[in-house]
Amino acid sequence: MRPFDYTRAQDGVEAAKAAGQGATFIAGGTNLLDLMKLEVMTPDHLVDITHLNLREITQTEDGGLRIGALVTNSDLAADMSVRRDWPLLSKALLSGATGQLRNKATTGGNLLQRTRCYYFYDPDMPCNKRETGSGCAAQGGINRLHAILGASDDCIATHPSDMAVAMRALGADVELLAEDGSTRSLALGDLYRLPGDTPDIETNLKPGELITHVVLPAPLRGRQIYRKVRDRASYAFALVSVAAVIDVEDGKISQAKLAFGGVAPLPWRVTEIEDLLMGKAPSPDLWEKAADLLLREAKGQGSNDFKIPLARRTLAAVLNEATRGDDQ
């Protein structure tokens, strides 16, 4: 690991100013420290934000939830209001990593974790995300975990977060603090960028901006399901995941919110699927049409071709579970 300077920030503006001058935030460090040890990331200056007052989970005036960026994944998953009203989020969090990692990993850090592409983690291999213009070794290489949607000729990596997939289905917003003390809010889907020809630019954060909170709207009606298909029962990233909030009234779907993980460079959402489902009676034919919309531009890379039928089957299984008549 290369030498670096270290600063413990006492307030958010101080942290944002340091980051605006090129420093890197560190909180739980569950991803950053690994990348530093491998010299994939080599920051000259770390700004420790763990002493900022961002560890509270509070109710909003409209019945939603405001989650501090330093709330750990374990605390968020165990929070009684989350378990009761946003169980999708709790399920997604508990499906990620291990208990030890969840005890350290933070809400803000989870949203900004880097891809787990093998080639990104190997400095001896070409990776446009790590070194612009060097190439993408995953194309034609070992790409079993890689994207079938939203990828580009320069990058086919996937976003690894389970929490972000659930939060996108739930309609979360992200609150940001700039170095001049100003604040703004972004829909979670607008936080991320597709790789295009600049895969090294992963988010729409401005230089120095600090995630301070994530805000969930009031609880949605219906069943909340998170299904993660992976190689083993724990400590594995999603091959395909589906986050769903589905409600059925009088035999027809009256609420439909869906997001997908393991298939794209960001938590994936196709609002046309939700529009298609609304007002329709549940049926296998409807599930097929929904999957057709999801996968209309899907492209396998060889080793990950299996993700296309897997995504189709997983979506159908989730929609079946969400619309069945018995109590869960």
Short mmCIF file of C-alpha atoms in Angstrom, two decimals:
data_model
loop_
_atom_site.label_atom_id
_atom_site.label_comp_id
_atom_site.label_asym_id
_atom_site.label_seq_id
_atom_site.Cartn_x
_atom_site.Cartn_y
_atom_site.Cartn_z
CA MET A 1 0.00 0.00 0.00
CA ARG A 2 1.36 3.41 -0.95
CA PRO A 3 1.80 6.23 1.62
CA PHE A 4 -1.09 8.65 2.01
CA ASP A 5 -2.12 11.61 4.14
CA TYR A 6 -4.97 11.21 6.62
CA THR A 7 -7.46 13.78 7.92
CA ARG A 8 -10.33 13.22 10.35
CA ALA A 9 -13.12 15.58 9.28
CA GLN A 10 -15.10 17.33 12.01
CA ASP A 11 -17.99 18.45 9.79
CA GLY A 12 -19.40 17.73 6.35
CA VAL A 13 -18.25 20.93 4.68
CA GLU A 14 -14.67 20.33 5.83
CA ALA A 15 -14.84 16.83 4.36
CA ALA A 16 -16.35 18.03 1.09
CA LYS A 17 -13.70 20.76 0.71
CA ALA A 18 -10.91 18.22 1.15
CA ALA A 19 -12.53 15.87 -1.37
CA GLY A 20 -12.96 18.75 -3.79
CA GLN A 21 -9.17 19.17 -3.66
CA GLY A 22 -8.61 15.52 -4.57
CA ALA A 23 -8.96 13.63 -1.29
CA THR A 24 -10.95 10.41 -1.00
CA PHE A 25 -13.63 9.77 1.63
CA ILE A 26 -13.27 6.77 3.89
CA ALA A 27 -15.95 5.42 6.25
CA GLY A 28 -16.31 1.66 6.74
CA GLY A 29 -13.50 1.02 4.28
CA THR A 30 -14.77 -2.45 3.38
CA ASN A 31 -14.16 -1.82 -0.33
CA LEU A 32 -11.63 1.02 -0.43
CA LEU A 33 -8.98 -0.66 1.74
CA ASP A 34 -8.99 -3.76 -0.46
CA LEU A 35 -8.53 -1.60 -3.55
CA MET A 36 -5.71 0.32 -1.91
CA LYS A 37 -3.89 -2.87 -0.92
CA LEU A 38 -4.07 -4.04 -4.54
CA GLU A 39 -3.04 -0.56 -5.74
CA VAL A 40 -6.16 -0.39 -7.89
CA MET A 41 -6.93 2.86 -6.07
CA THR A 42 -3.99 4.93 -4.83
CA PRO A 43 -5.37 8.04 -3.10
CA ASP A 44 -2.82 10.52 -1.80
CA HIS A 45 -5.17 11.77 0.91
CA LEU A 46 -7.94 10.05 2.88
CA VAL A 47 -10.64 12.02 4.69
CA ASP A 48 -12.18 10.05 7.55
CA ILE A 49 -15.89 10.95 7.83
CA THR A 50 -16.78 8.48 10.58
CA HIS A 51 -17.10 11.24 13.20
CA LEU A 52 -19.78 13.14 11.27
CA ASN A 53 -23.31 13.14 12.68
CA LEU A 54 -24.80 10.90 9.98
CA ARG A 55 -25.79 7.77 11.92
CA GLU A 56 -29.48 8.44 12.58
CA ILE A 57 -32.56 6.88 11.01
CA THR A 58 -35.54 9.23 11.30
CA GLN A 59 -39.10 9.46 10.01
CA THR A 60 -39.91 12.20 7.50
CA GLU A 61 -43.02 14.37 7.67
CA ASP A 62 -44.72 12.43 4.87
CA GLY A 63 -44.15 9.05 6.53
CA GLY A 64 -40.92 8.18 4.73
CA LEU A 65 -37.51 7.41 6.16
CA ARG A 66 -34.31 9.48 6.22
CA ILE A 67 -31.21 7.35 6.59
CA GLY A 68 -27.84 8.82 7.53
CA ALA A 69 -25.00 7.91 5.19
CA LEU A 70 -22.98 6.40 8.07
CA VAL A 71 -25.73 4.04 9.26
CA THR A 72 -24.22 0.57 8.99
CA ASN A 73 -25.81 -2.09 6.84
CA SER A 74 -26.43 -4.22 9.95
CA ASP A 75 -28.19 -1.42 11.82
CA LEU A 76 -30.31 -0.49 8.82
CA ALA A 77 -31.36 -4.09 8.17
CA ALA A 78 -32.29 -4.54 11.86
CA ASP A 79 -34.19 -1.27 12.27
CA MET A 80 -37.77 -2.10 13.27
CA SER A 81 -39.36 0.50 11.00
CA VAL A 82 -37.37 -0.85 8.03
CA ARG A 83 -38.31 -4.44 8.84
CA ARG A 84 -41.98 -3.48 9.21
CA ASP A 85 -42.54 -0.99 6.38
CA TRP A 86 -39.65 -1.51 3.95
CA PRO A 87 -38.87 -5.23 4.34
CA LEU A 88 -37.52 -5.31 0.78
CA LEU A 89 -34.60 -3.19 1.93
CA SER A 90 -33.89 -5.36 4.97
CA LYS A 91 -33.95 -8.52 2.84
CA ALA A 92 -31.57 -7.05 0.29
CA LEU A 93 -29.12 -5.90 2.95
CA LEU A 94 -29.09 -9.27 4.67
CA SER A 95 -28.37 -11.01 1.37
CA GLY A 96 -25.14 -9.06 0.91
CA ALA A 97 -21.62 -9.87 2.14
CA THR A 98 -21.31 -11.31 5.67
CA GLY A 99 -22.33 -10.23 9.15
CA GLN A 100 -18.84 -8.90 9.89
CA LEU A 101 -18.77 -6.78 6.75
CA ARG A 102 -22.31 -5.51 7.28
CA ASN A 103 -21.26 -4.34 10.74
CA LYS A 104 -18.71 -2.00 9.13
CA ALA A 105 -20.17 -1.17 5.72
CA THR A 106 -22.12 2.09 5.56
CA THR A 107 -25.17 3.20 3.61
CA GLY A 108 -23.28 5.79 1.57
CA GLY A 109 -20.34 3.50 0.96
CA ASN A 110 -22.61 0.68 -0.18
CA LEU A 111 -24.07 2.91 -2.88
CA LEU A 112 -20.60 3.89 -4.11
CA GLN A 113 -18.80 0.55 -3.94
CA ARG A 114 -16.81 -0.33 -7.04
CA THR A 115 -17.44 -3.18 -9.43
CA ARG A 116 -16.19 -6.68 -8.60
CA CYS A 117 -14.98 -7.31 -12.15
CA TYR A 118 -11.94 -9.60 -11.93
CA TYR A 119 -9.99 -7.48 -14.41
CA PHE A 120 -10.69 -4.22 -12.57
CA TYR A 121 -9.07 -5.80 -9.51
CA ASP A 122 -5.98 -6.98 -11.41
CA PRO A 123 -3.58 -4.10 -12.25
CA ASP A 124 -1.76 -6.36 -14.71
CA MET A 125 -4.84 -6.62 -16.94
CA PRO A 126 -6.30 -3.93 -19.21
CA CYS A 127 -9.37 -2.18 -17.77
CA ASN A 128 -10.89 1.03 -19.10
CA LYS A 129 -12.54 1.70 -15.75
CA ARG A 130 -9.18 1.62 -14.00
CA GLU A 131 -7.03 3.08 -16.81
CA THR A 132 -8.83 4.93 -19.60
CA GLY A 133 -8.01 3.63 -23.06
CA SER A 134 -6.26 0.46 -21.92
CA GLY A 135 -9.01 -1.85 -23.15
CA CYS A 136 -11.53 -4.23 -21.59
CA ALA A 137 -10.12 -7.68 -20.84
CA ALA A 138 -13.56 -8.95 -19.82
CA GLN A 139 -14.69 -8.78 -23.44
CA GLY A 140 -13.73 -12.21 -24.68
CA GLY A 141 -12.38 -13.12 -21.25
CA ILE A 142 -13.95 -14.59 -18.12
CA ASN A 143 -17.21 -12.67 -17.94
CA ARG A 144 -19.66 -14.92 -16.14
CA LEU A 145 -20.61 -12.17 -13.64
CA HIS A 146 -20.78 -9.40 -16.20
CA ALA A 147 -23.53 -7.23 -17.67
CA ILE A 148 -26.11 -8.21 -20.27
CA LEU A 149 -27.82 -4.79 -20.19
CA GLY A 150 -26.48 -1.22 -20.36
CA ALA A 151 -22.90 -2.23 -21.15
CA SER A 152 -20.69 -0.68 -23.84
CA ASP A 153 -17.75 -1.57 -26.03
CA ASP A 154 -15.50 -0.09 -23.33
CA CYS A 155 -16.92 -1.81 -20.22
CA ILE A 156 -19.24 -4.70 -19.36
CA ALA A 157 -18.86 -4.61 -15.57
CA THR A 158 -21.85 -4.83 -13.22
CA HIS A 159 -22.72 -2.81 -10.13
CA PRO A 160 -22.43 -5.08 -7.06
CA SER A 161 -24.81 -3.49 -4.53
CA ASP A 162 -27.92 -5.37 -3.34
CA MET A 163 -29.04 -2.42 -1.24
CA ALA A 164 -29.05 -0.05 -4.21
CA VAL A 165 -31.32 -2.37 -6.20
CA ALA A 166 -33.87 -2.43 -3.39
CA MET A 167 -33.64 1.32 -2.89
CA ARG A 168 -34.22 1.98 -6.58
CA ALA A 169 -37.38 -0.14 -6.55
CA LEU A 170 -38.53 1.78 -3.46
CA GLY A 171 -37.98 5.16 -5.15
CA ALA A 172 -35.16 6.44 -2.94
CA ASP A 173 -33.53 9.86 -3.24
CA VAL A 174 -29.96 10.72 -2.27
CA GLU A 175 -29.11 13.96 -0.41
CA LEU A 176 -25.74 15.54 -1.22
CA LEU A 177 -23.54 18.19 0.42
CA ALA A 178 -21.10 20.30 -1.62
CA GLU A 179 -17.89 21.97 -0.48
CA ASP A 180 -19.58 25.39 -0.44
CA GLY A 181 -22.22 24.10 1.98
CA SER A 182 -24.99 23.88 -0.61
CA THR A 183 -27.16 20.79 -0.83
CA ARG A 184 -29.09 19.02 -3.54
CA SER A 185 -31.10 15.85 -3.98
CA LEU A 186 -30.88 13.22 -6.72
CA ALA A 187 -33.15 10.31 -7.48
CA LEU A 188 -31.11 7.18 -6.85
CA GLY A 189 -31.32 6.23 -10.52
CA ASP A 190 -29.77 9.58 -11.45
CA LEU A 191 -26.81 9.03 -9.15
CA TYR A 192 -25.26 6.51 -11.55
CA ARG A 193 -23.97 6.77 -15.11
CA LEU A 194 -23.84 4.15 -17.83
CA PRO A 195 -20.27 3.36 -18.91
CA GLY A 196 -20.47 4.54 -22.51
CA ASP A 197 -16.96 5.56 -23.56
CA THR A 198 -16.08 6.90 -20.08
CA PRO A 199 -16.49 3.91 -17.74
CA ASP A 200 -14.09 5.51 -15.25
CA ILE A 201 -16.80 8.11 -14.47
CA GLU A 202 -19.33 6.05 -12.53
CA THR A 203 -21.62 8.64 -10.91
CA ASN A 204 -23.05 12.11 -11.44
CA LEU A 205 -21.52 13.42 -8.21
CA LYS A 206 -19.76 16.75 -8.53
CA PRO A 207 -16.17 17.03 -7.24
CA GLY A 208 -16.20 16.98 -3.45
CA GLU A 209 -19.89 16.10 -3.04
CA LEU A 210 -20.66 13.97 0.00
CA ILE A 211 -23.67 11.68 0.32
CA THR A 212 -25.26 12.67 3.63
CA HIS A 213 -28.61 10.84 3.60
CA VAL A 214 -30.81 8.49 1.64
CA VAL A 215 -34.52 9.27 1.76
CA LEU A 216 -37.23 6.66 1.21
CA PRO A 217 -40.78 7.78 0.37
CA ALA A 218 -43.73 6.58 2.43
CA PRO A 219 -44.21 2.80 2.42
CA LEU A 220 -45.75 1.34 -0.72
CA ARG A 221 -48.73 -0.97 -0.73
CA GLY A 222 -48.24 -4.59 -1.61
CA ARG A 223 -45.81 -7.44 -1.15
CA GLN A 224 -42.12 -6.65 -1.08
CA ILE A 225 -39.77 -9.32 -2.40
CA TYR A 226 -36.03 -9.48 -2.97
CA ARG A 227 -34.79 -12.57 -4.78
CA LYS A 228 -31.08 -13.01 -5.35
CA VAL A 229 -29.75 -15.83 -7.52
CA ARG A 230 -26.09 -16.51 -6.77
CA ASP A 231 -23.50 -19.26 -6.80
CA ARG A 232 -23.68 -19.93 -3.05
CA ALA A 233 -25.90 -18.99 -0.14
CA SER A 234 -23.68 -16.27 1.32
CA TYR A 235 -20.76 -14.00 0.49
CA ALA A 236 -21.53 -14.06 -3.23
CA PHE A 237 -22.61 -11.34 -5.63
CA ALA A 238 -25.83 -11.61 -7.62
CA LEU A 239 -25.92 -13.38 -10.95
CA VAL A 240 -29.44 -11.96 -11.22
CA SER A 241 -31.52 -10.24 -8.58
CA VAL A 242 -35.04 -8.82 -8.62
CA ALA A 243 -36.50 -6.29 -6.18
CA ALA A 244 -40.28 -5.98 -6.39
CA VAL A 245 -43.19 -4.22 -4.75
CA ILE A 246 -46.43 -5.62 -6.17
CA ASP A 247 -50.01 -5.11 -5.03
CA VAL A 248 -53.13 -6.82 -6.39
CA GLU A 249 -56.65 -5.48 -5.95
CA ASP A 250 -59.79 -7.12 -7.35
CA GLY A 251 -57.69 -9.59 -9.28
CA LYS A 252 -55.59 -6.98 -11.06
CA ILE A 253 -52.16 -5.48 -10.39
CA SER A 254 -52.57 -2.04 -8.82
CA GLN A 255 -48.96 -1.38 -7.78
CA ALA A 256 -45.77 -2.42 -9.57
CA LYS A 257 -42.23 -1.29 -8.77
CA LEU A 258 -39.29 -3.36 -9.99
CA ALA A 259 -35.51 -3.10 -10.10
CA PHE A 260 -32.86 -5.57 -11.19
CA GLY A 261 -29.31 -6.37 -10.06
CA GLY A 262 -26.45 -8.45 -11.41
CA VAL A 263 -27.35 -7.62 -15.01
CA ALA A 264 -26.17 -4.05 -15.60
CA PRO A 265 -23.58 -1.40 -14.63
CA LEU A 266 -26.13 0.19 -12.28
CA PRO A 267 -29.30 -0.85 -10.45
CA TRP A 268 -31.53 -1.44 -13.48
CA ARG A 269 -35.12 -0.29 -13.82
CA VAL A 270 -37.46 -0.47 -16.81
CA THR A 271 -40.56 1.61 -16.12
CA GLU A 272 -42.27 0.20 -19.21
CA ILE A 273 -42.52 -3.12 -17.38
CA GLU A 274 -44.33 -1.44 -14.49
CA ASP A 275 -46.68 0.31 -16.93
CA LEU A 276 -47.35 -3.00 -18.68
CA LEU A 277 -48.27 -4.78 -15.43
CA MET A 278 -50.58 -2.09 -14.07
CA GLY A 279 -54.26 -2.95 -14.32
CA LYS A 280 -53.60 -6.43 -15.70
CA ALA A 281 -54.58 -9.79 -14.25
CA PRO A 282 -51.58 -11.93 -13.26
CA SER A 283 -50.75 -14.58 -15.85
CA PRO A 284 -47.76 -16.45 -17.32
CA ASP A 285 -48.32 -14.64 -20.62
CA LEU A 286 -48.01 -11.30 -18.84
CA TRP A 287 -44.79 -12.41 -17.19
CA GLU A 288 -43.38 -13.34 -20.61
CA LYS A 289 -44.24 -9.93 -22.00
CA ALA A 290 -42.61 -8.27 -18.98
CA ALA A 291 -39.45 -10.32 -19.51
CA ASP A 292 -39.44 -9.44 -23.21
CA LEU A 293 -39.38 -5.75 -22.26
CA LEU A 294 -36.58 -6.31 -19.74
CA LEU A 295 -34.43 -8.29 -22.16
CA ARG A 296 -35.21 -6.60 -25.48
CA GLU A 297 -31.65 -5.21 -25.70
CA ALA A 298 -29.89 -7.90 -23.69
CA LYS A 299 -26.55 -9.06 -25.03
CA GLY A 300 -24.52 -11.93 -23.68
CA GLN A 301 -20.73 -11.97 -23.75
CA GLY A 302 -20.22 -15.73 -23.97
CA SER A 303 -19.74 -16.96 -20.42
CA ASN A 304 -22.69 -14.91 -19.18
CA ASP A 305 -25.20 -15.85 -21.91
CA PHE A 306 -27.05 -17.92 -19.30
CA LYS A 307 -28.08 -14.73 -17.51
CA ILE A 308 -30.66 -13.97 -20.21
CA PRO A 309 -32.90 -17.02 -19.58
CA LEU A 310 -32.05 -16.84 -15.87
CA ALA A 311 -33.35 -13.26 -15.68
CA ARG A 312 -36.54 -14.32 -17.47
CA ARG A 313 -37.18 -17.18 -15.04
CA THR A 314 -36.30 -15.13 -11.96
CA LEU A 315 -38.66 -12.31 -12.92
CA ALA A 316 -41.50 -14.79 -13.51
CA ALA A 317 -40.84 -16.48 -10.15
CA VAL A 318 -40.91 -13.15 -8.31
CA LEU A 319 -44.11 -12.01 -10.04
CA ASN A 320 -45.76 -15.35 -9.28
CA GLU A 321 -44.82 -15.08 -5.62
CA ALA A 322 -45.90 -11.46 -5.36
CA THR A 323 -49.34 -12.00 -6.90
CA ARG A 324 -50.38 -15.29 -5.37
CA GLY A 325 -53.48 -15.14 -3.19
CA ASP A 326 -52.22 -16.73 0.03
CA ASP A 327 -50.70 -14.76 2.89
CA GLN A 328 -46.91 -14.68 3.21
#
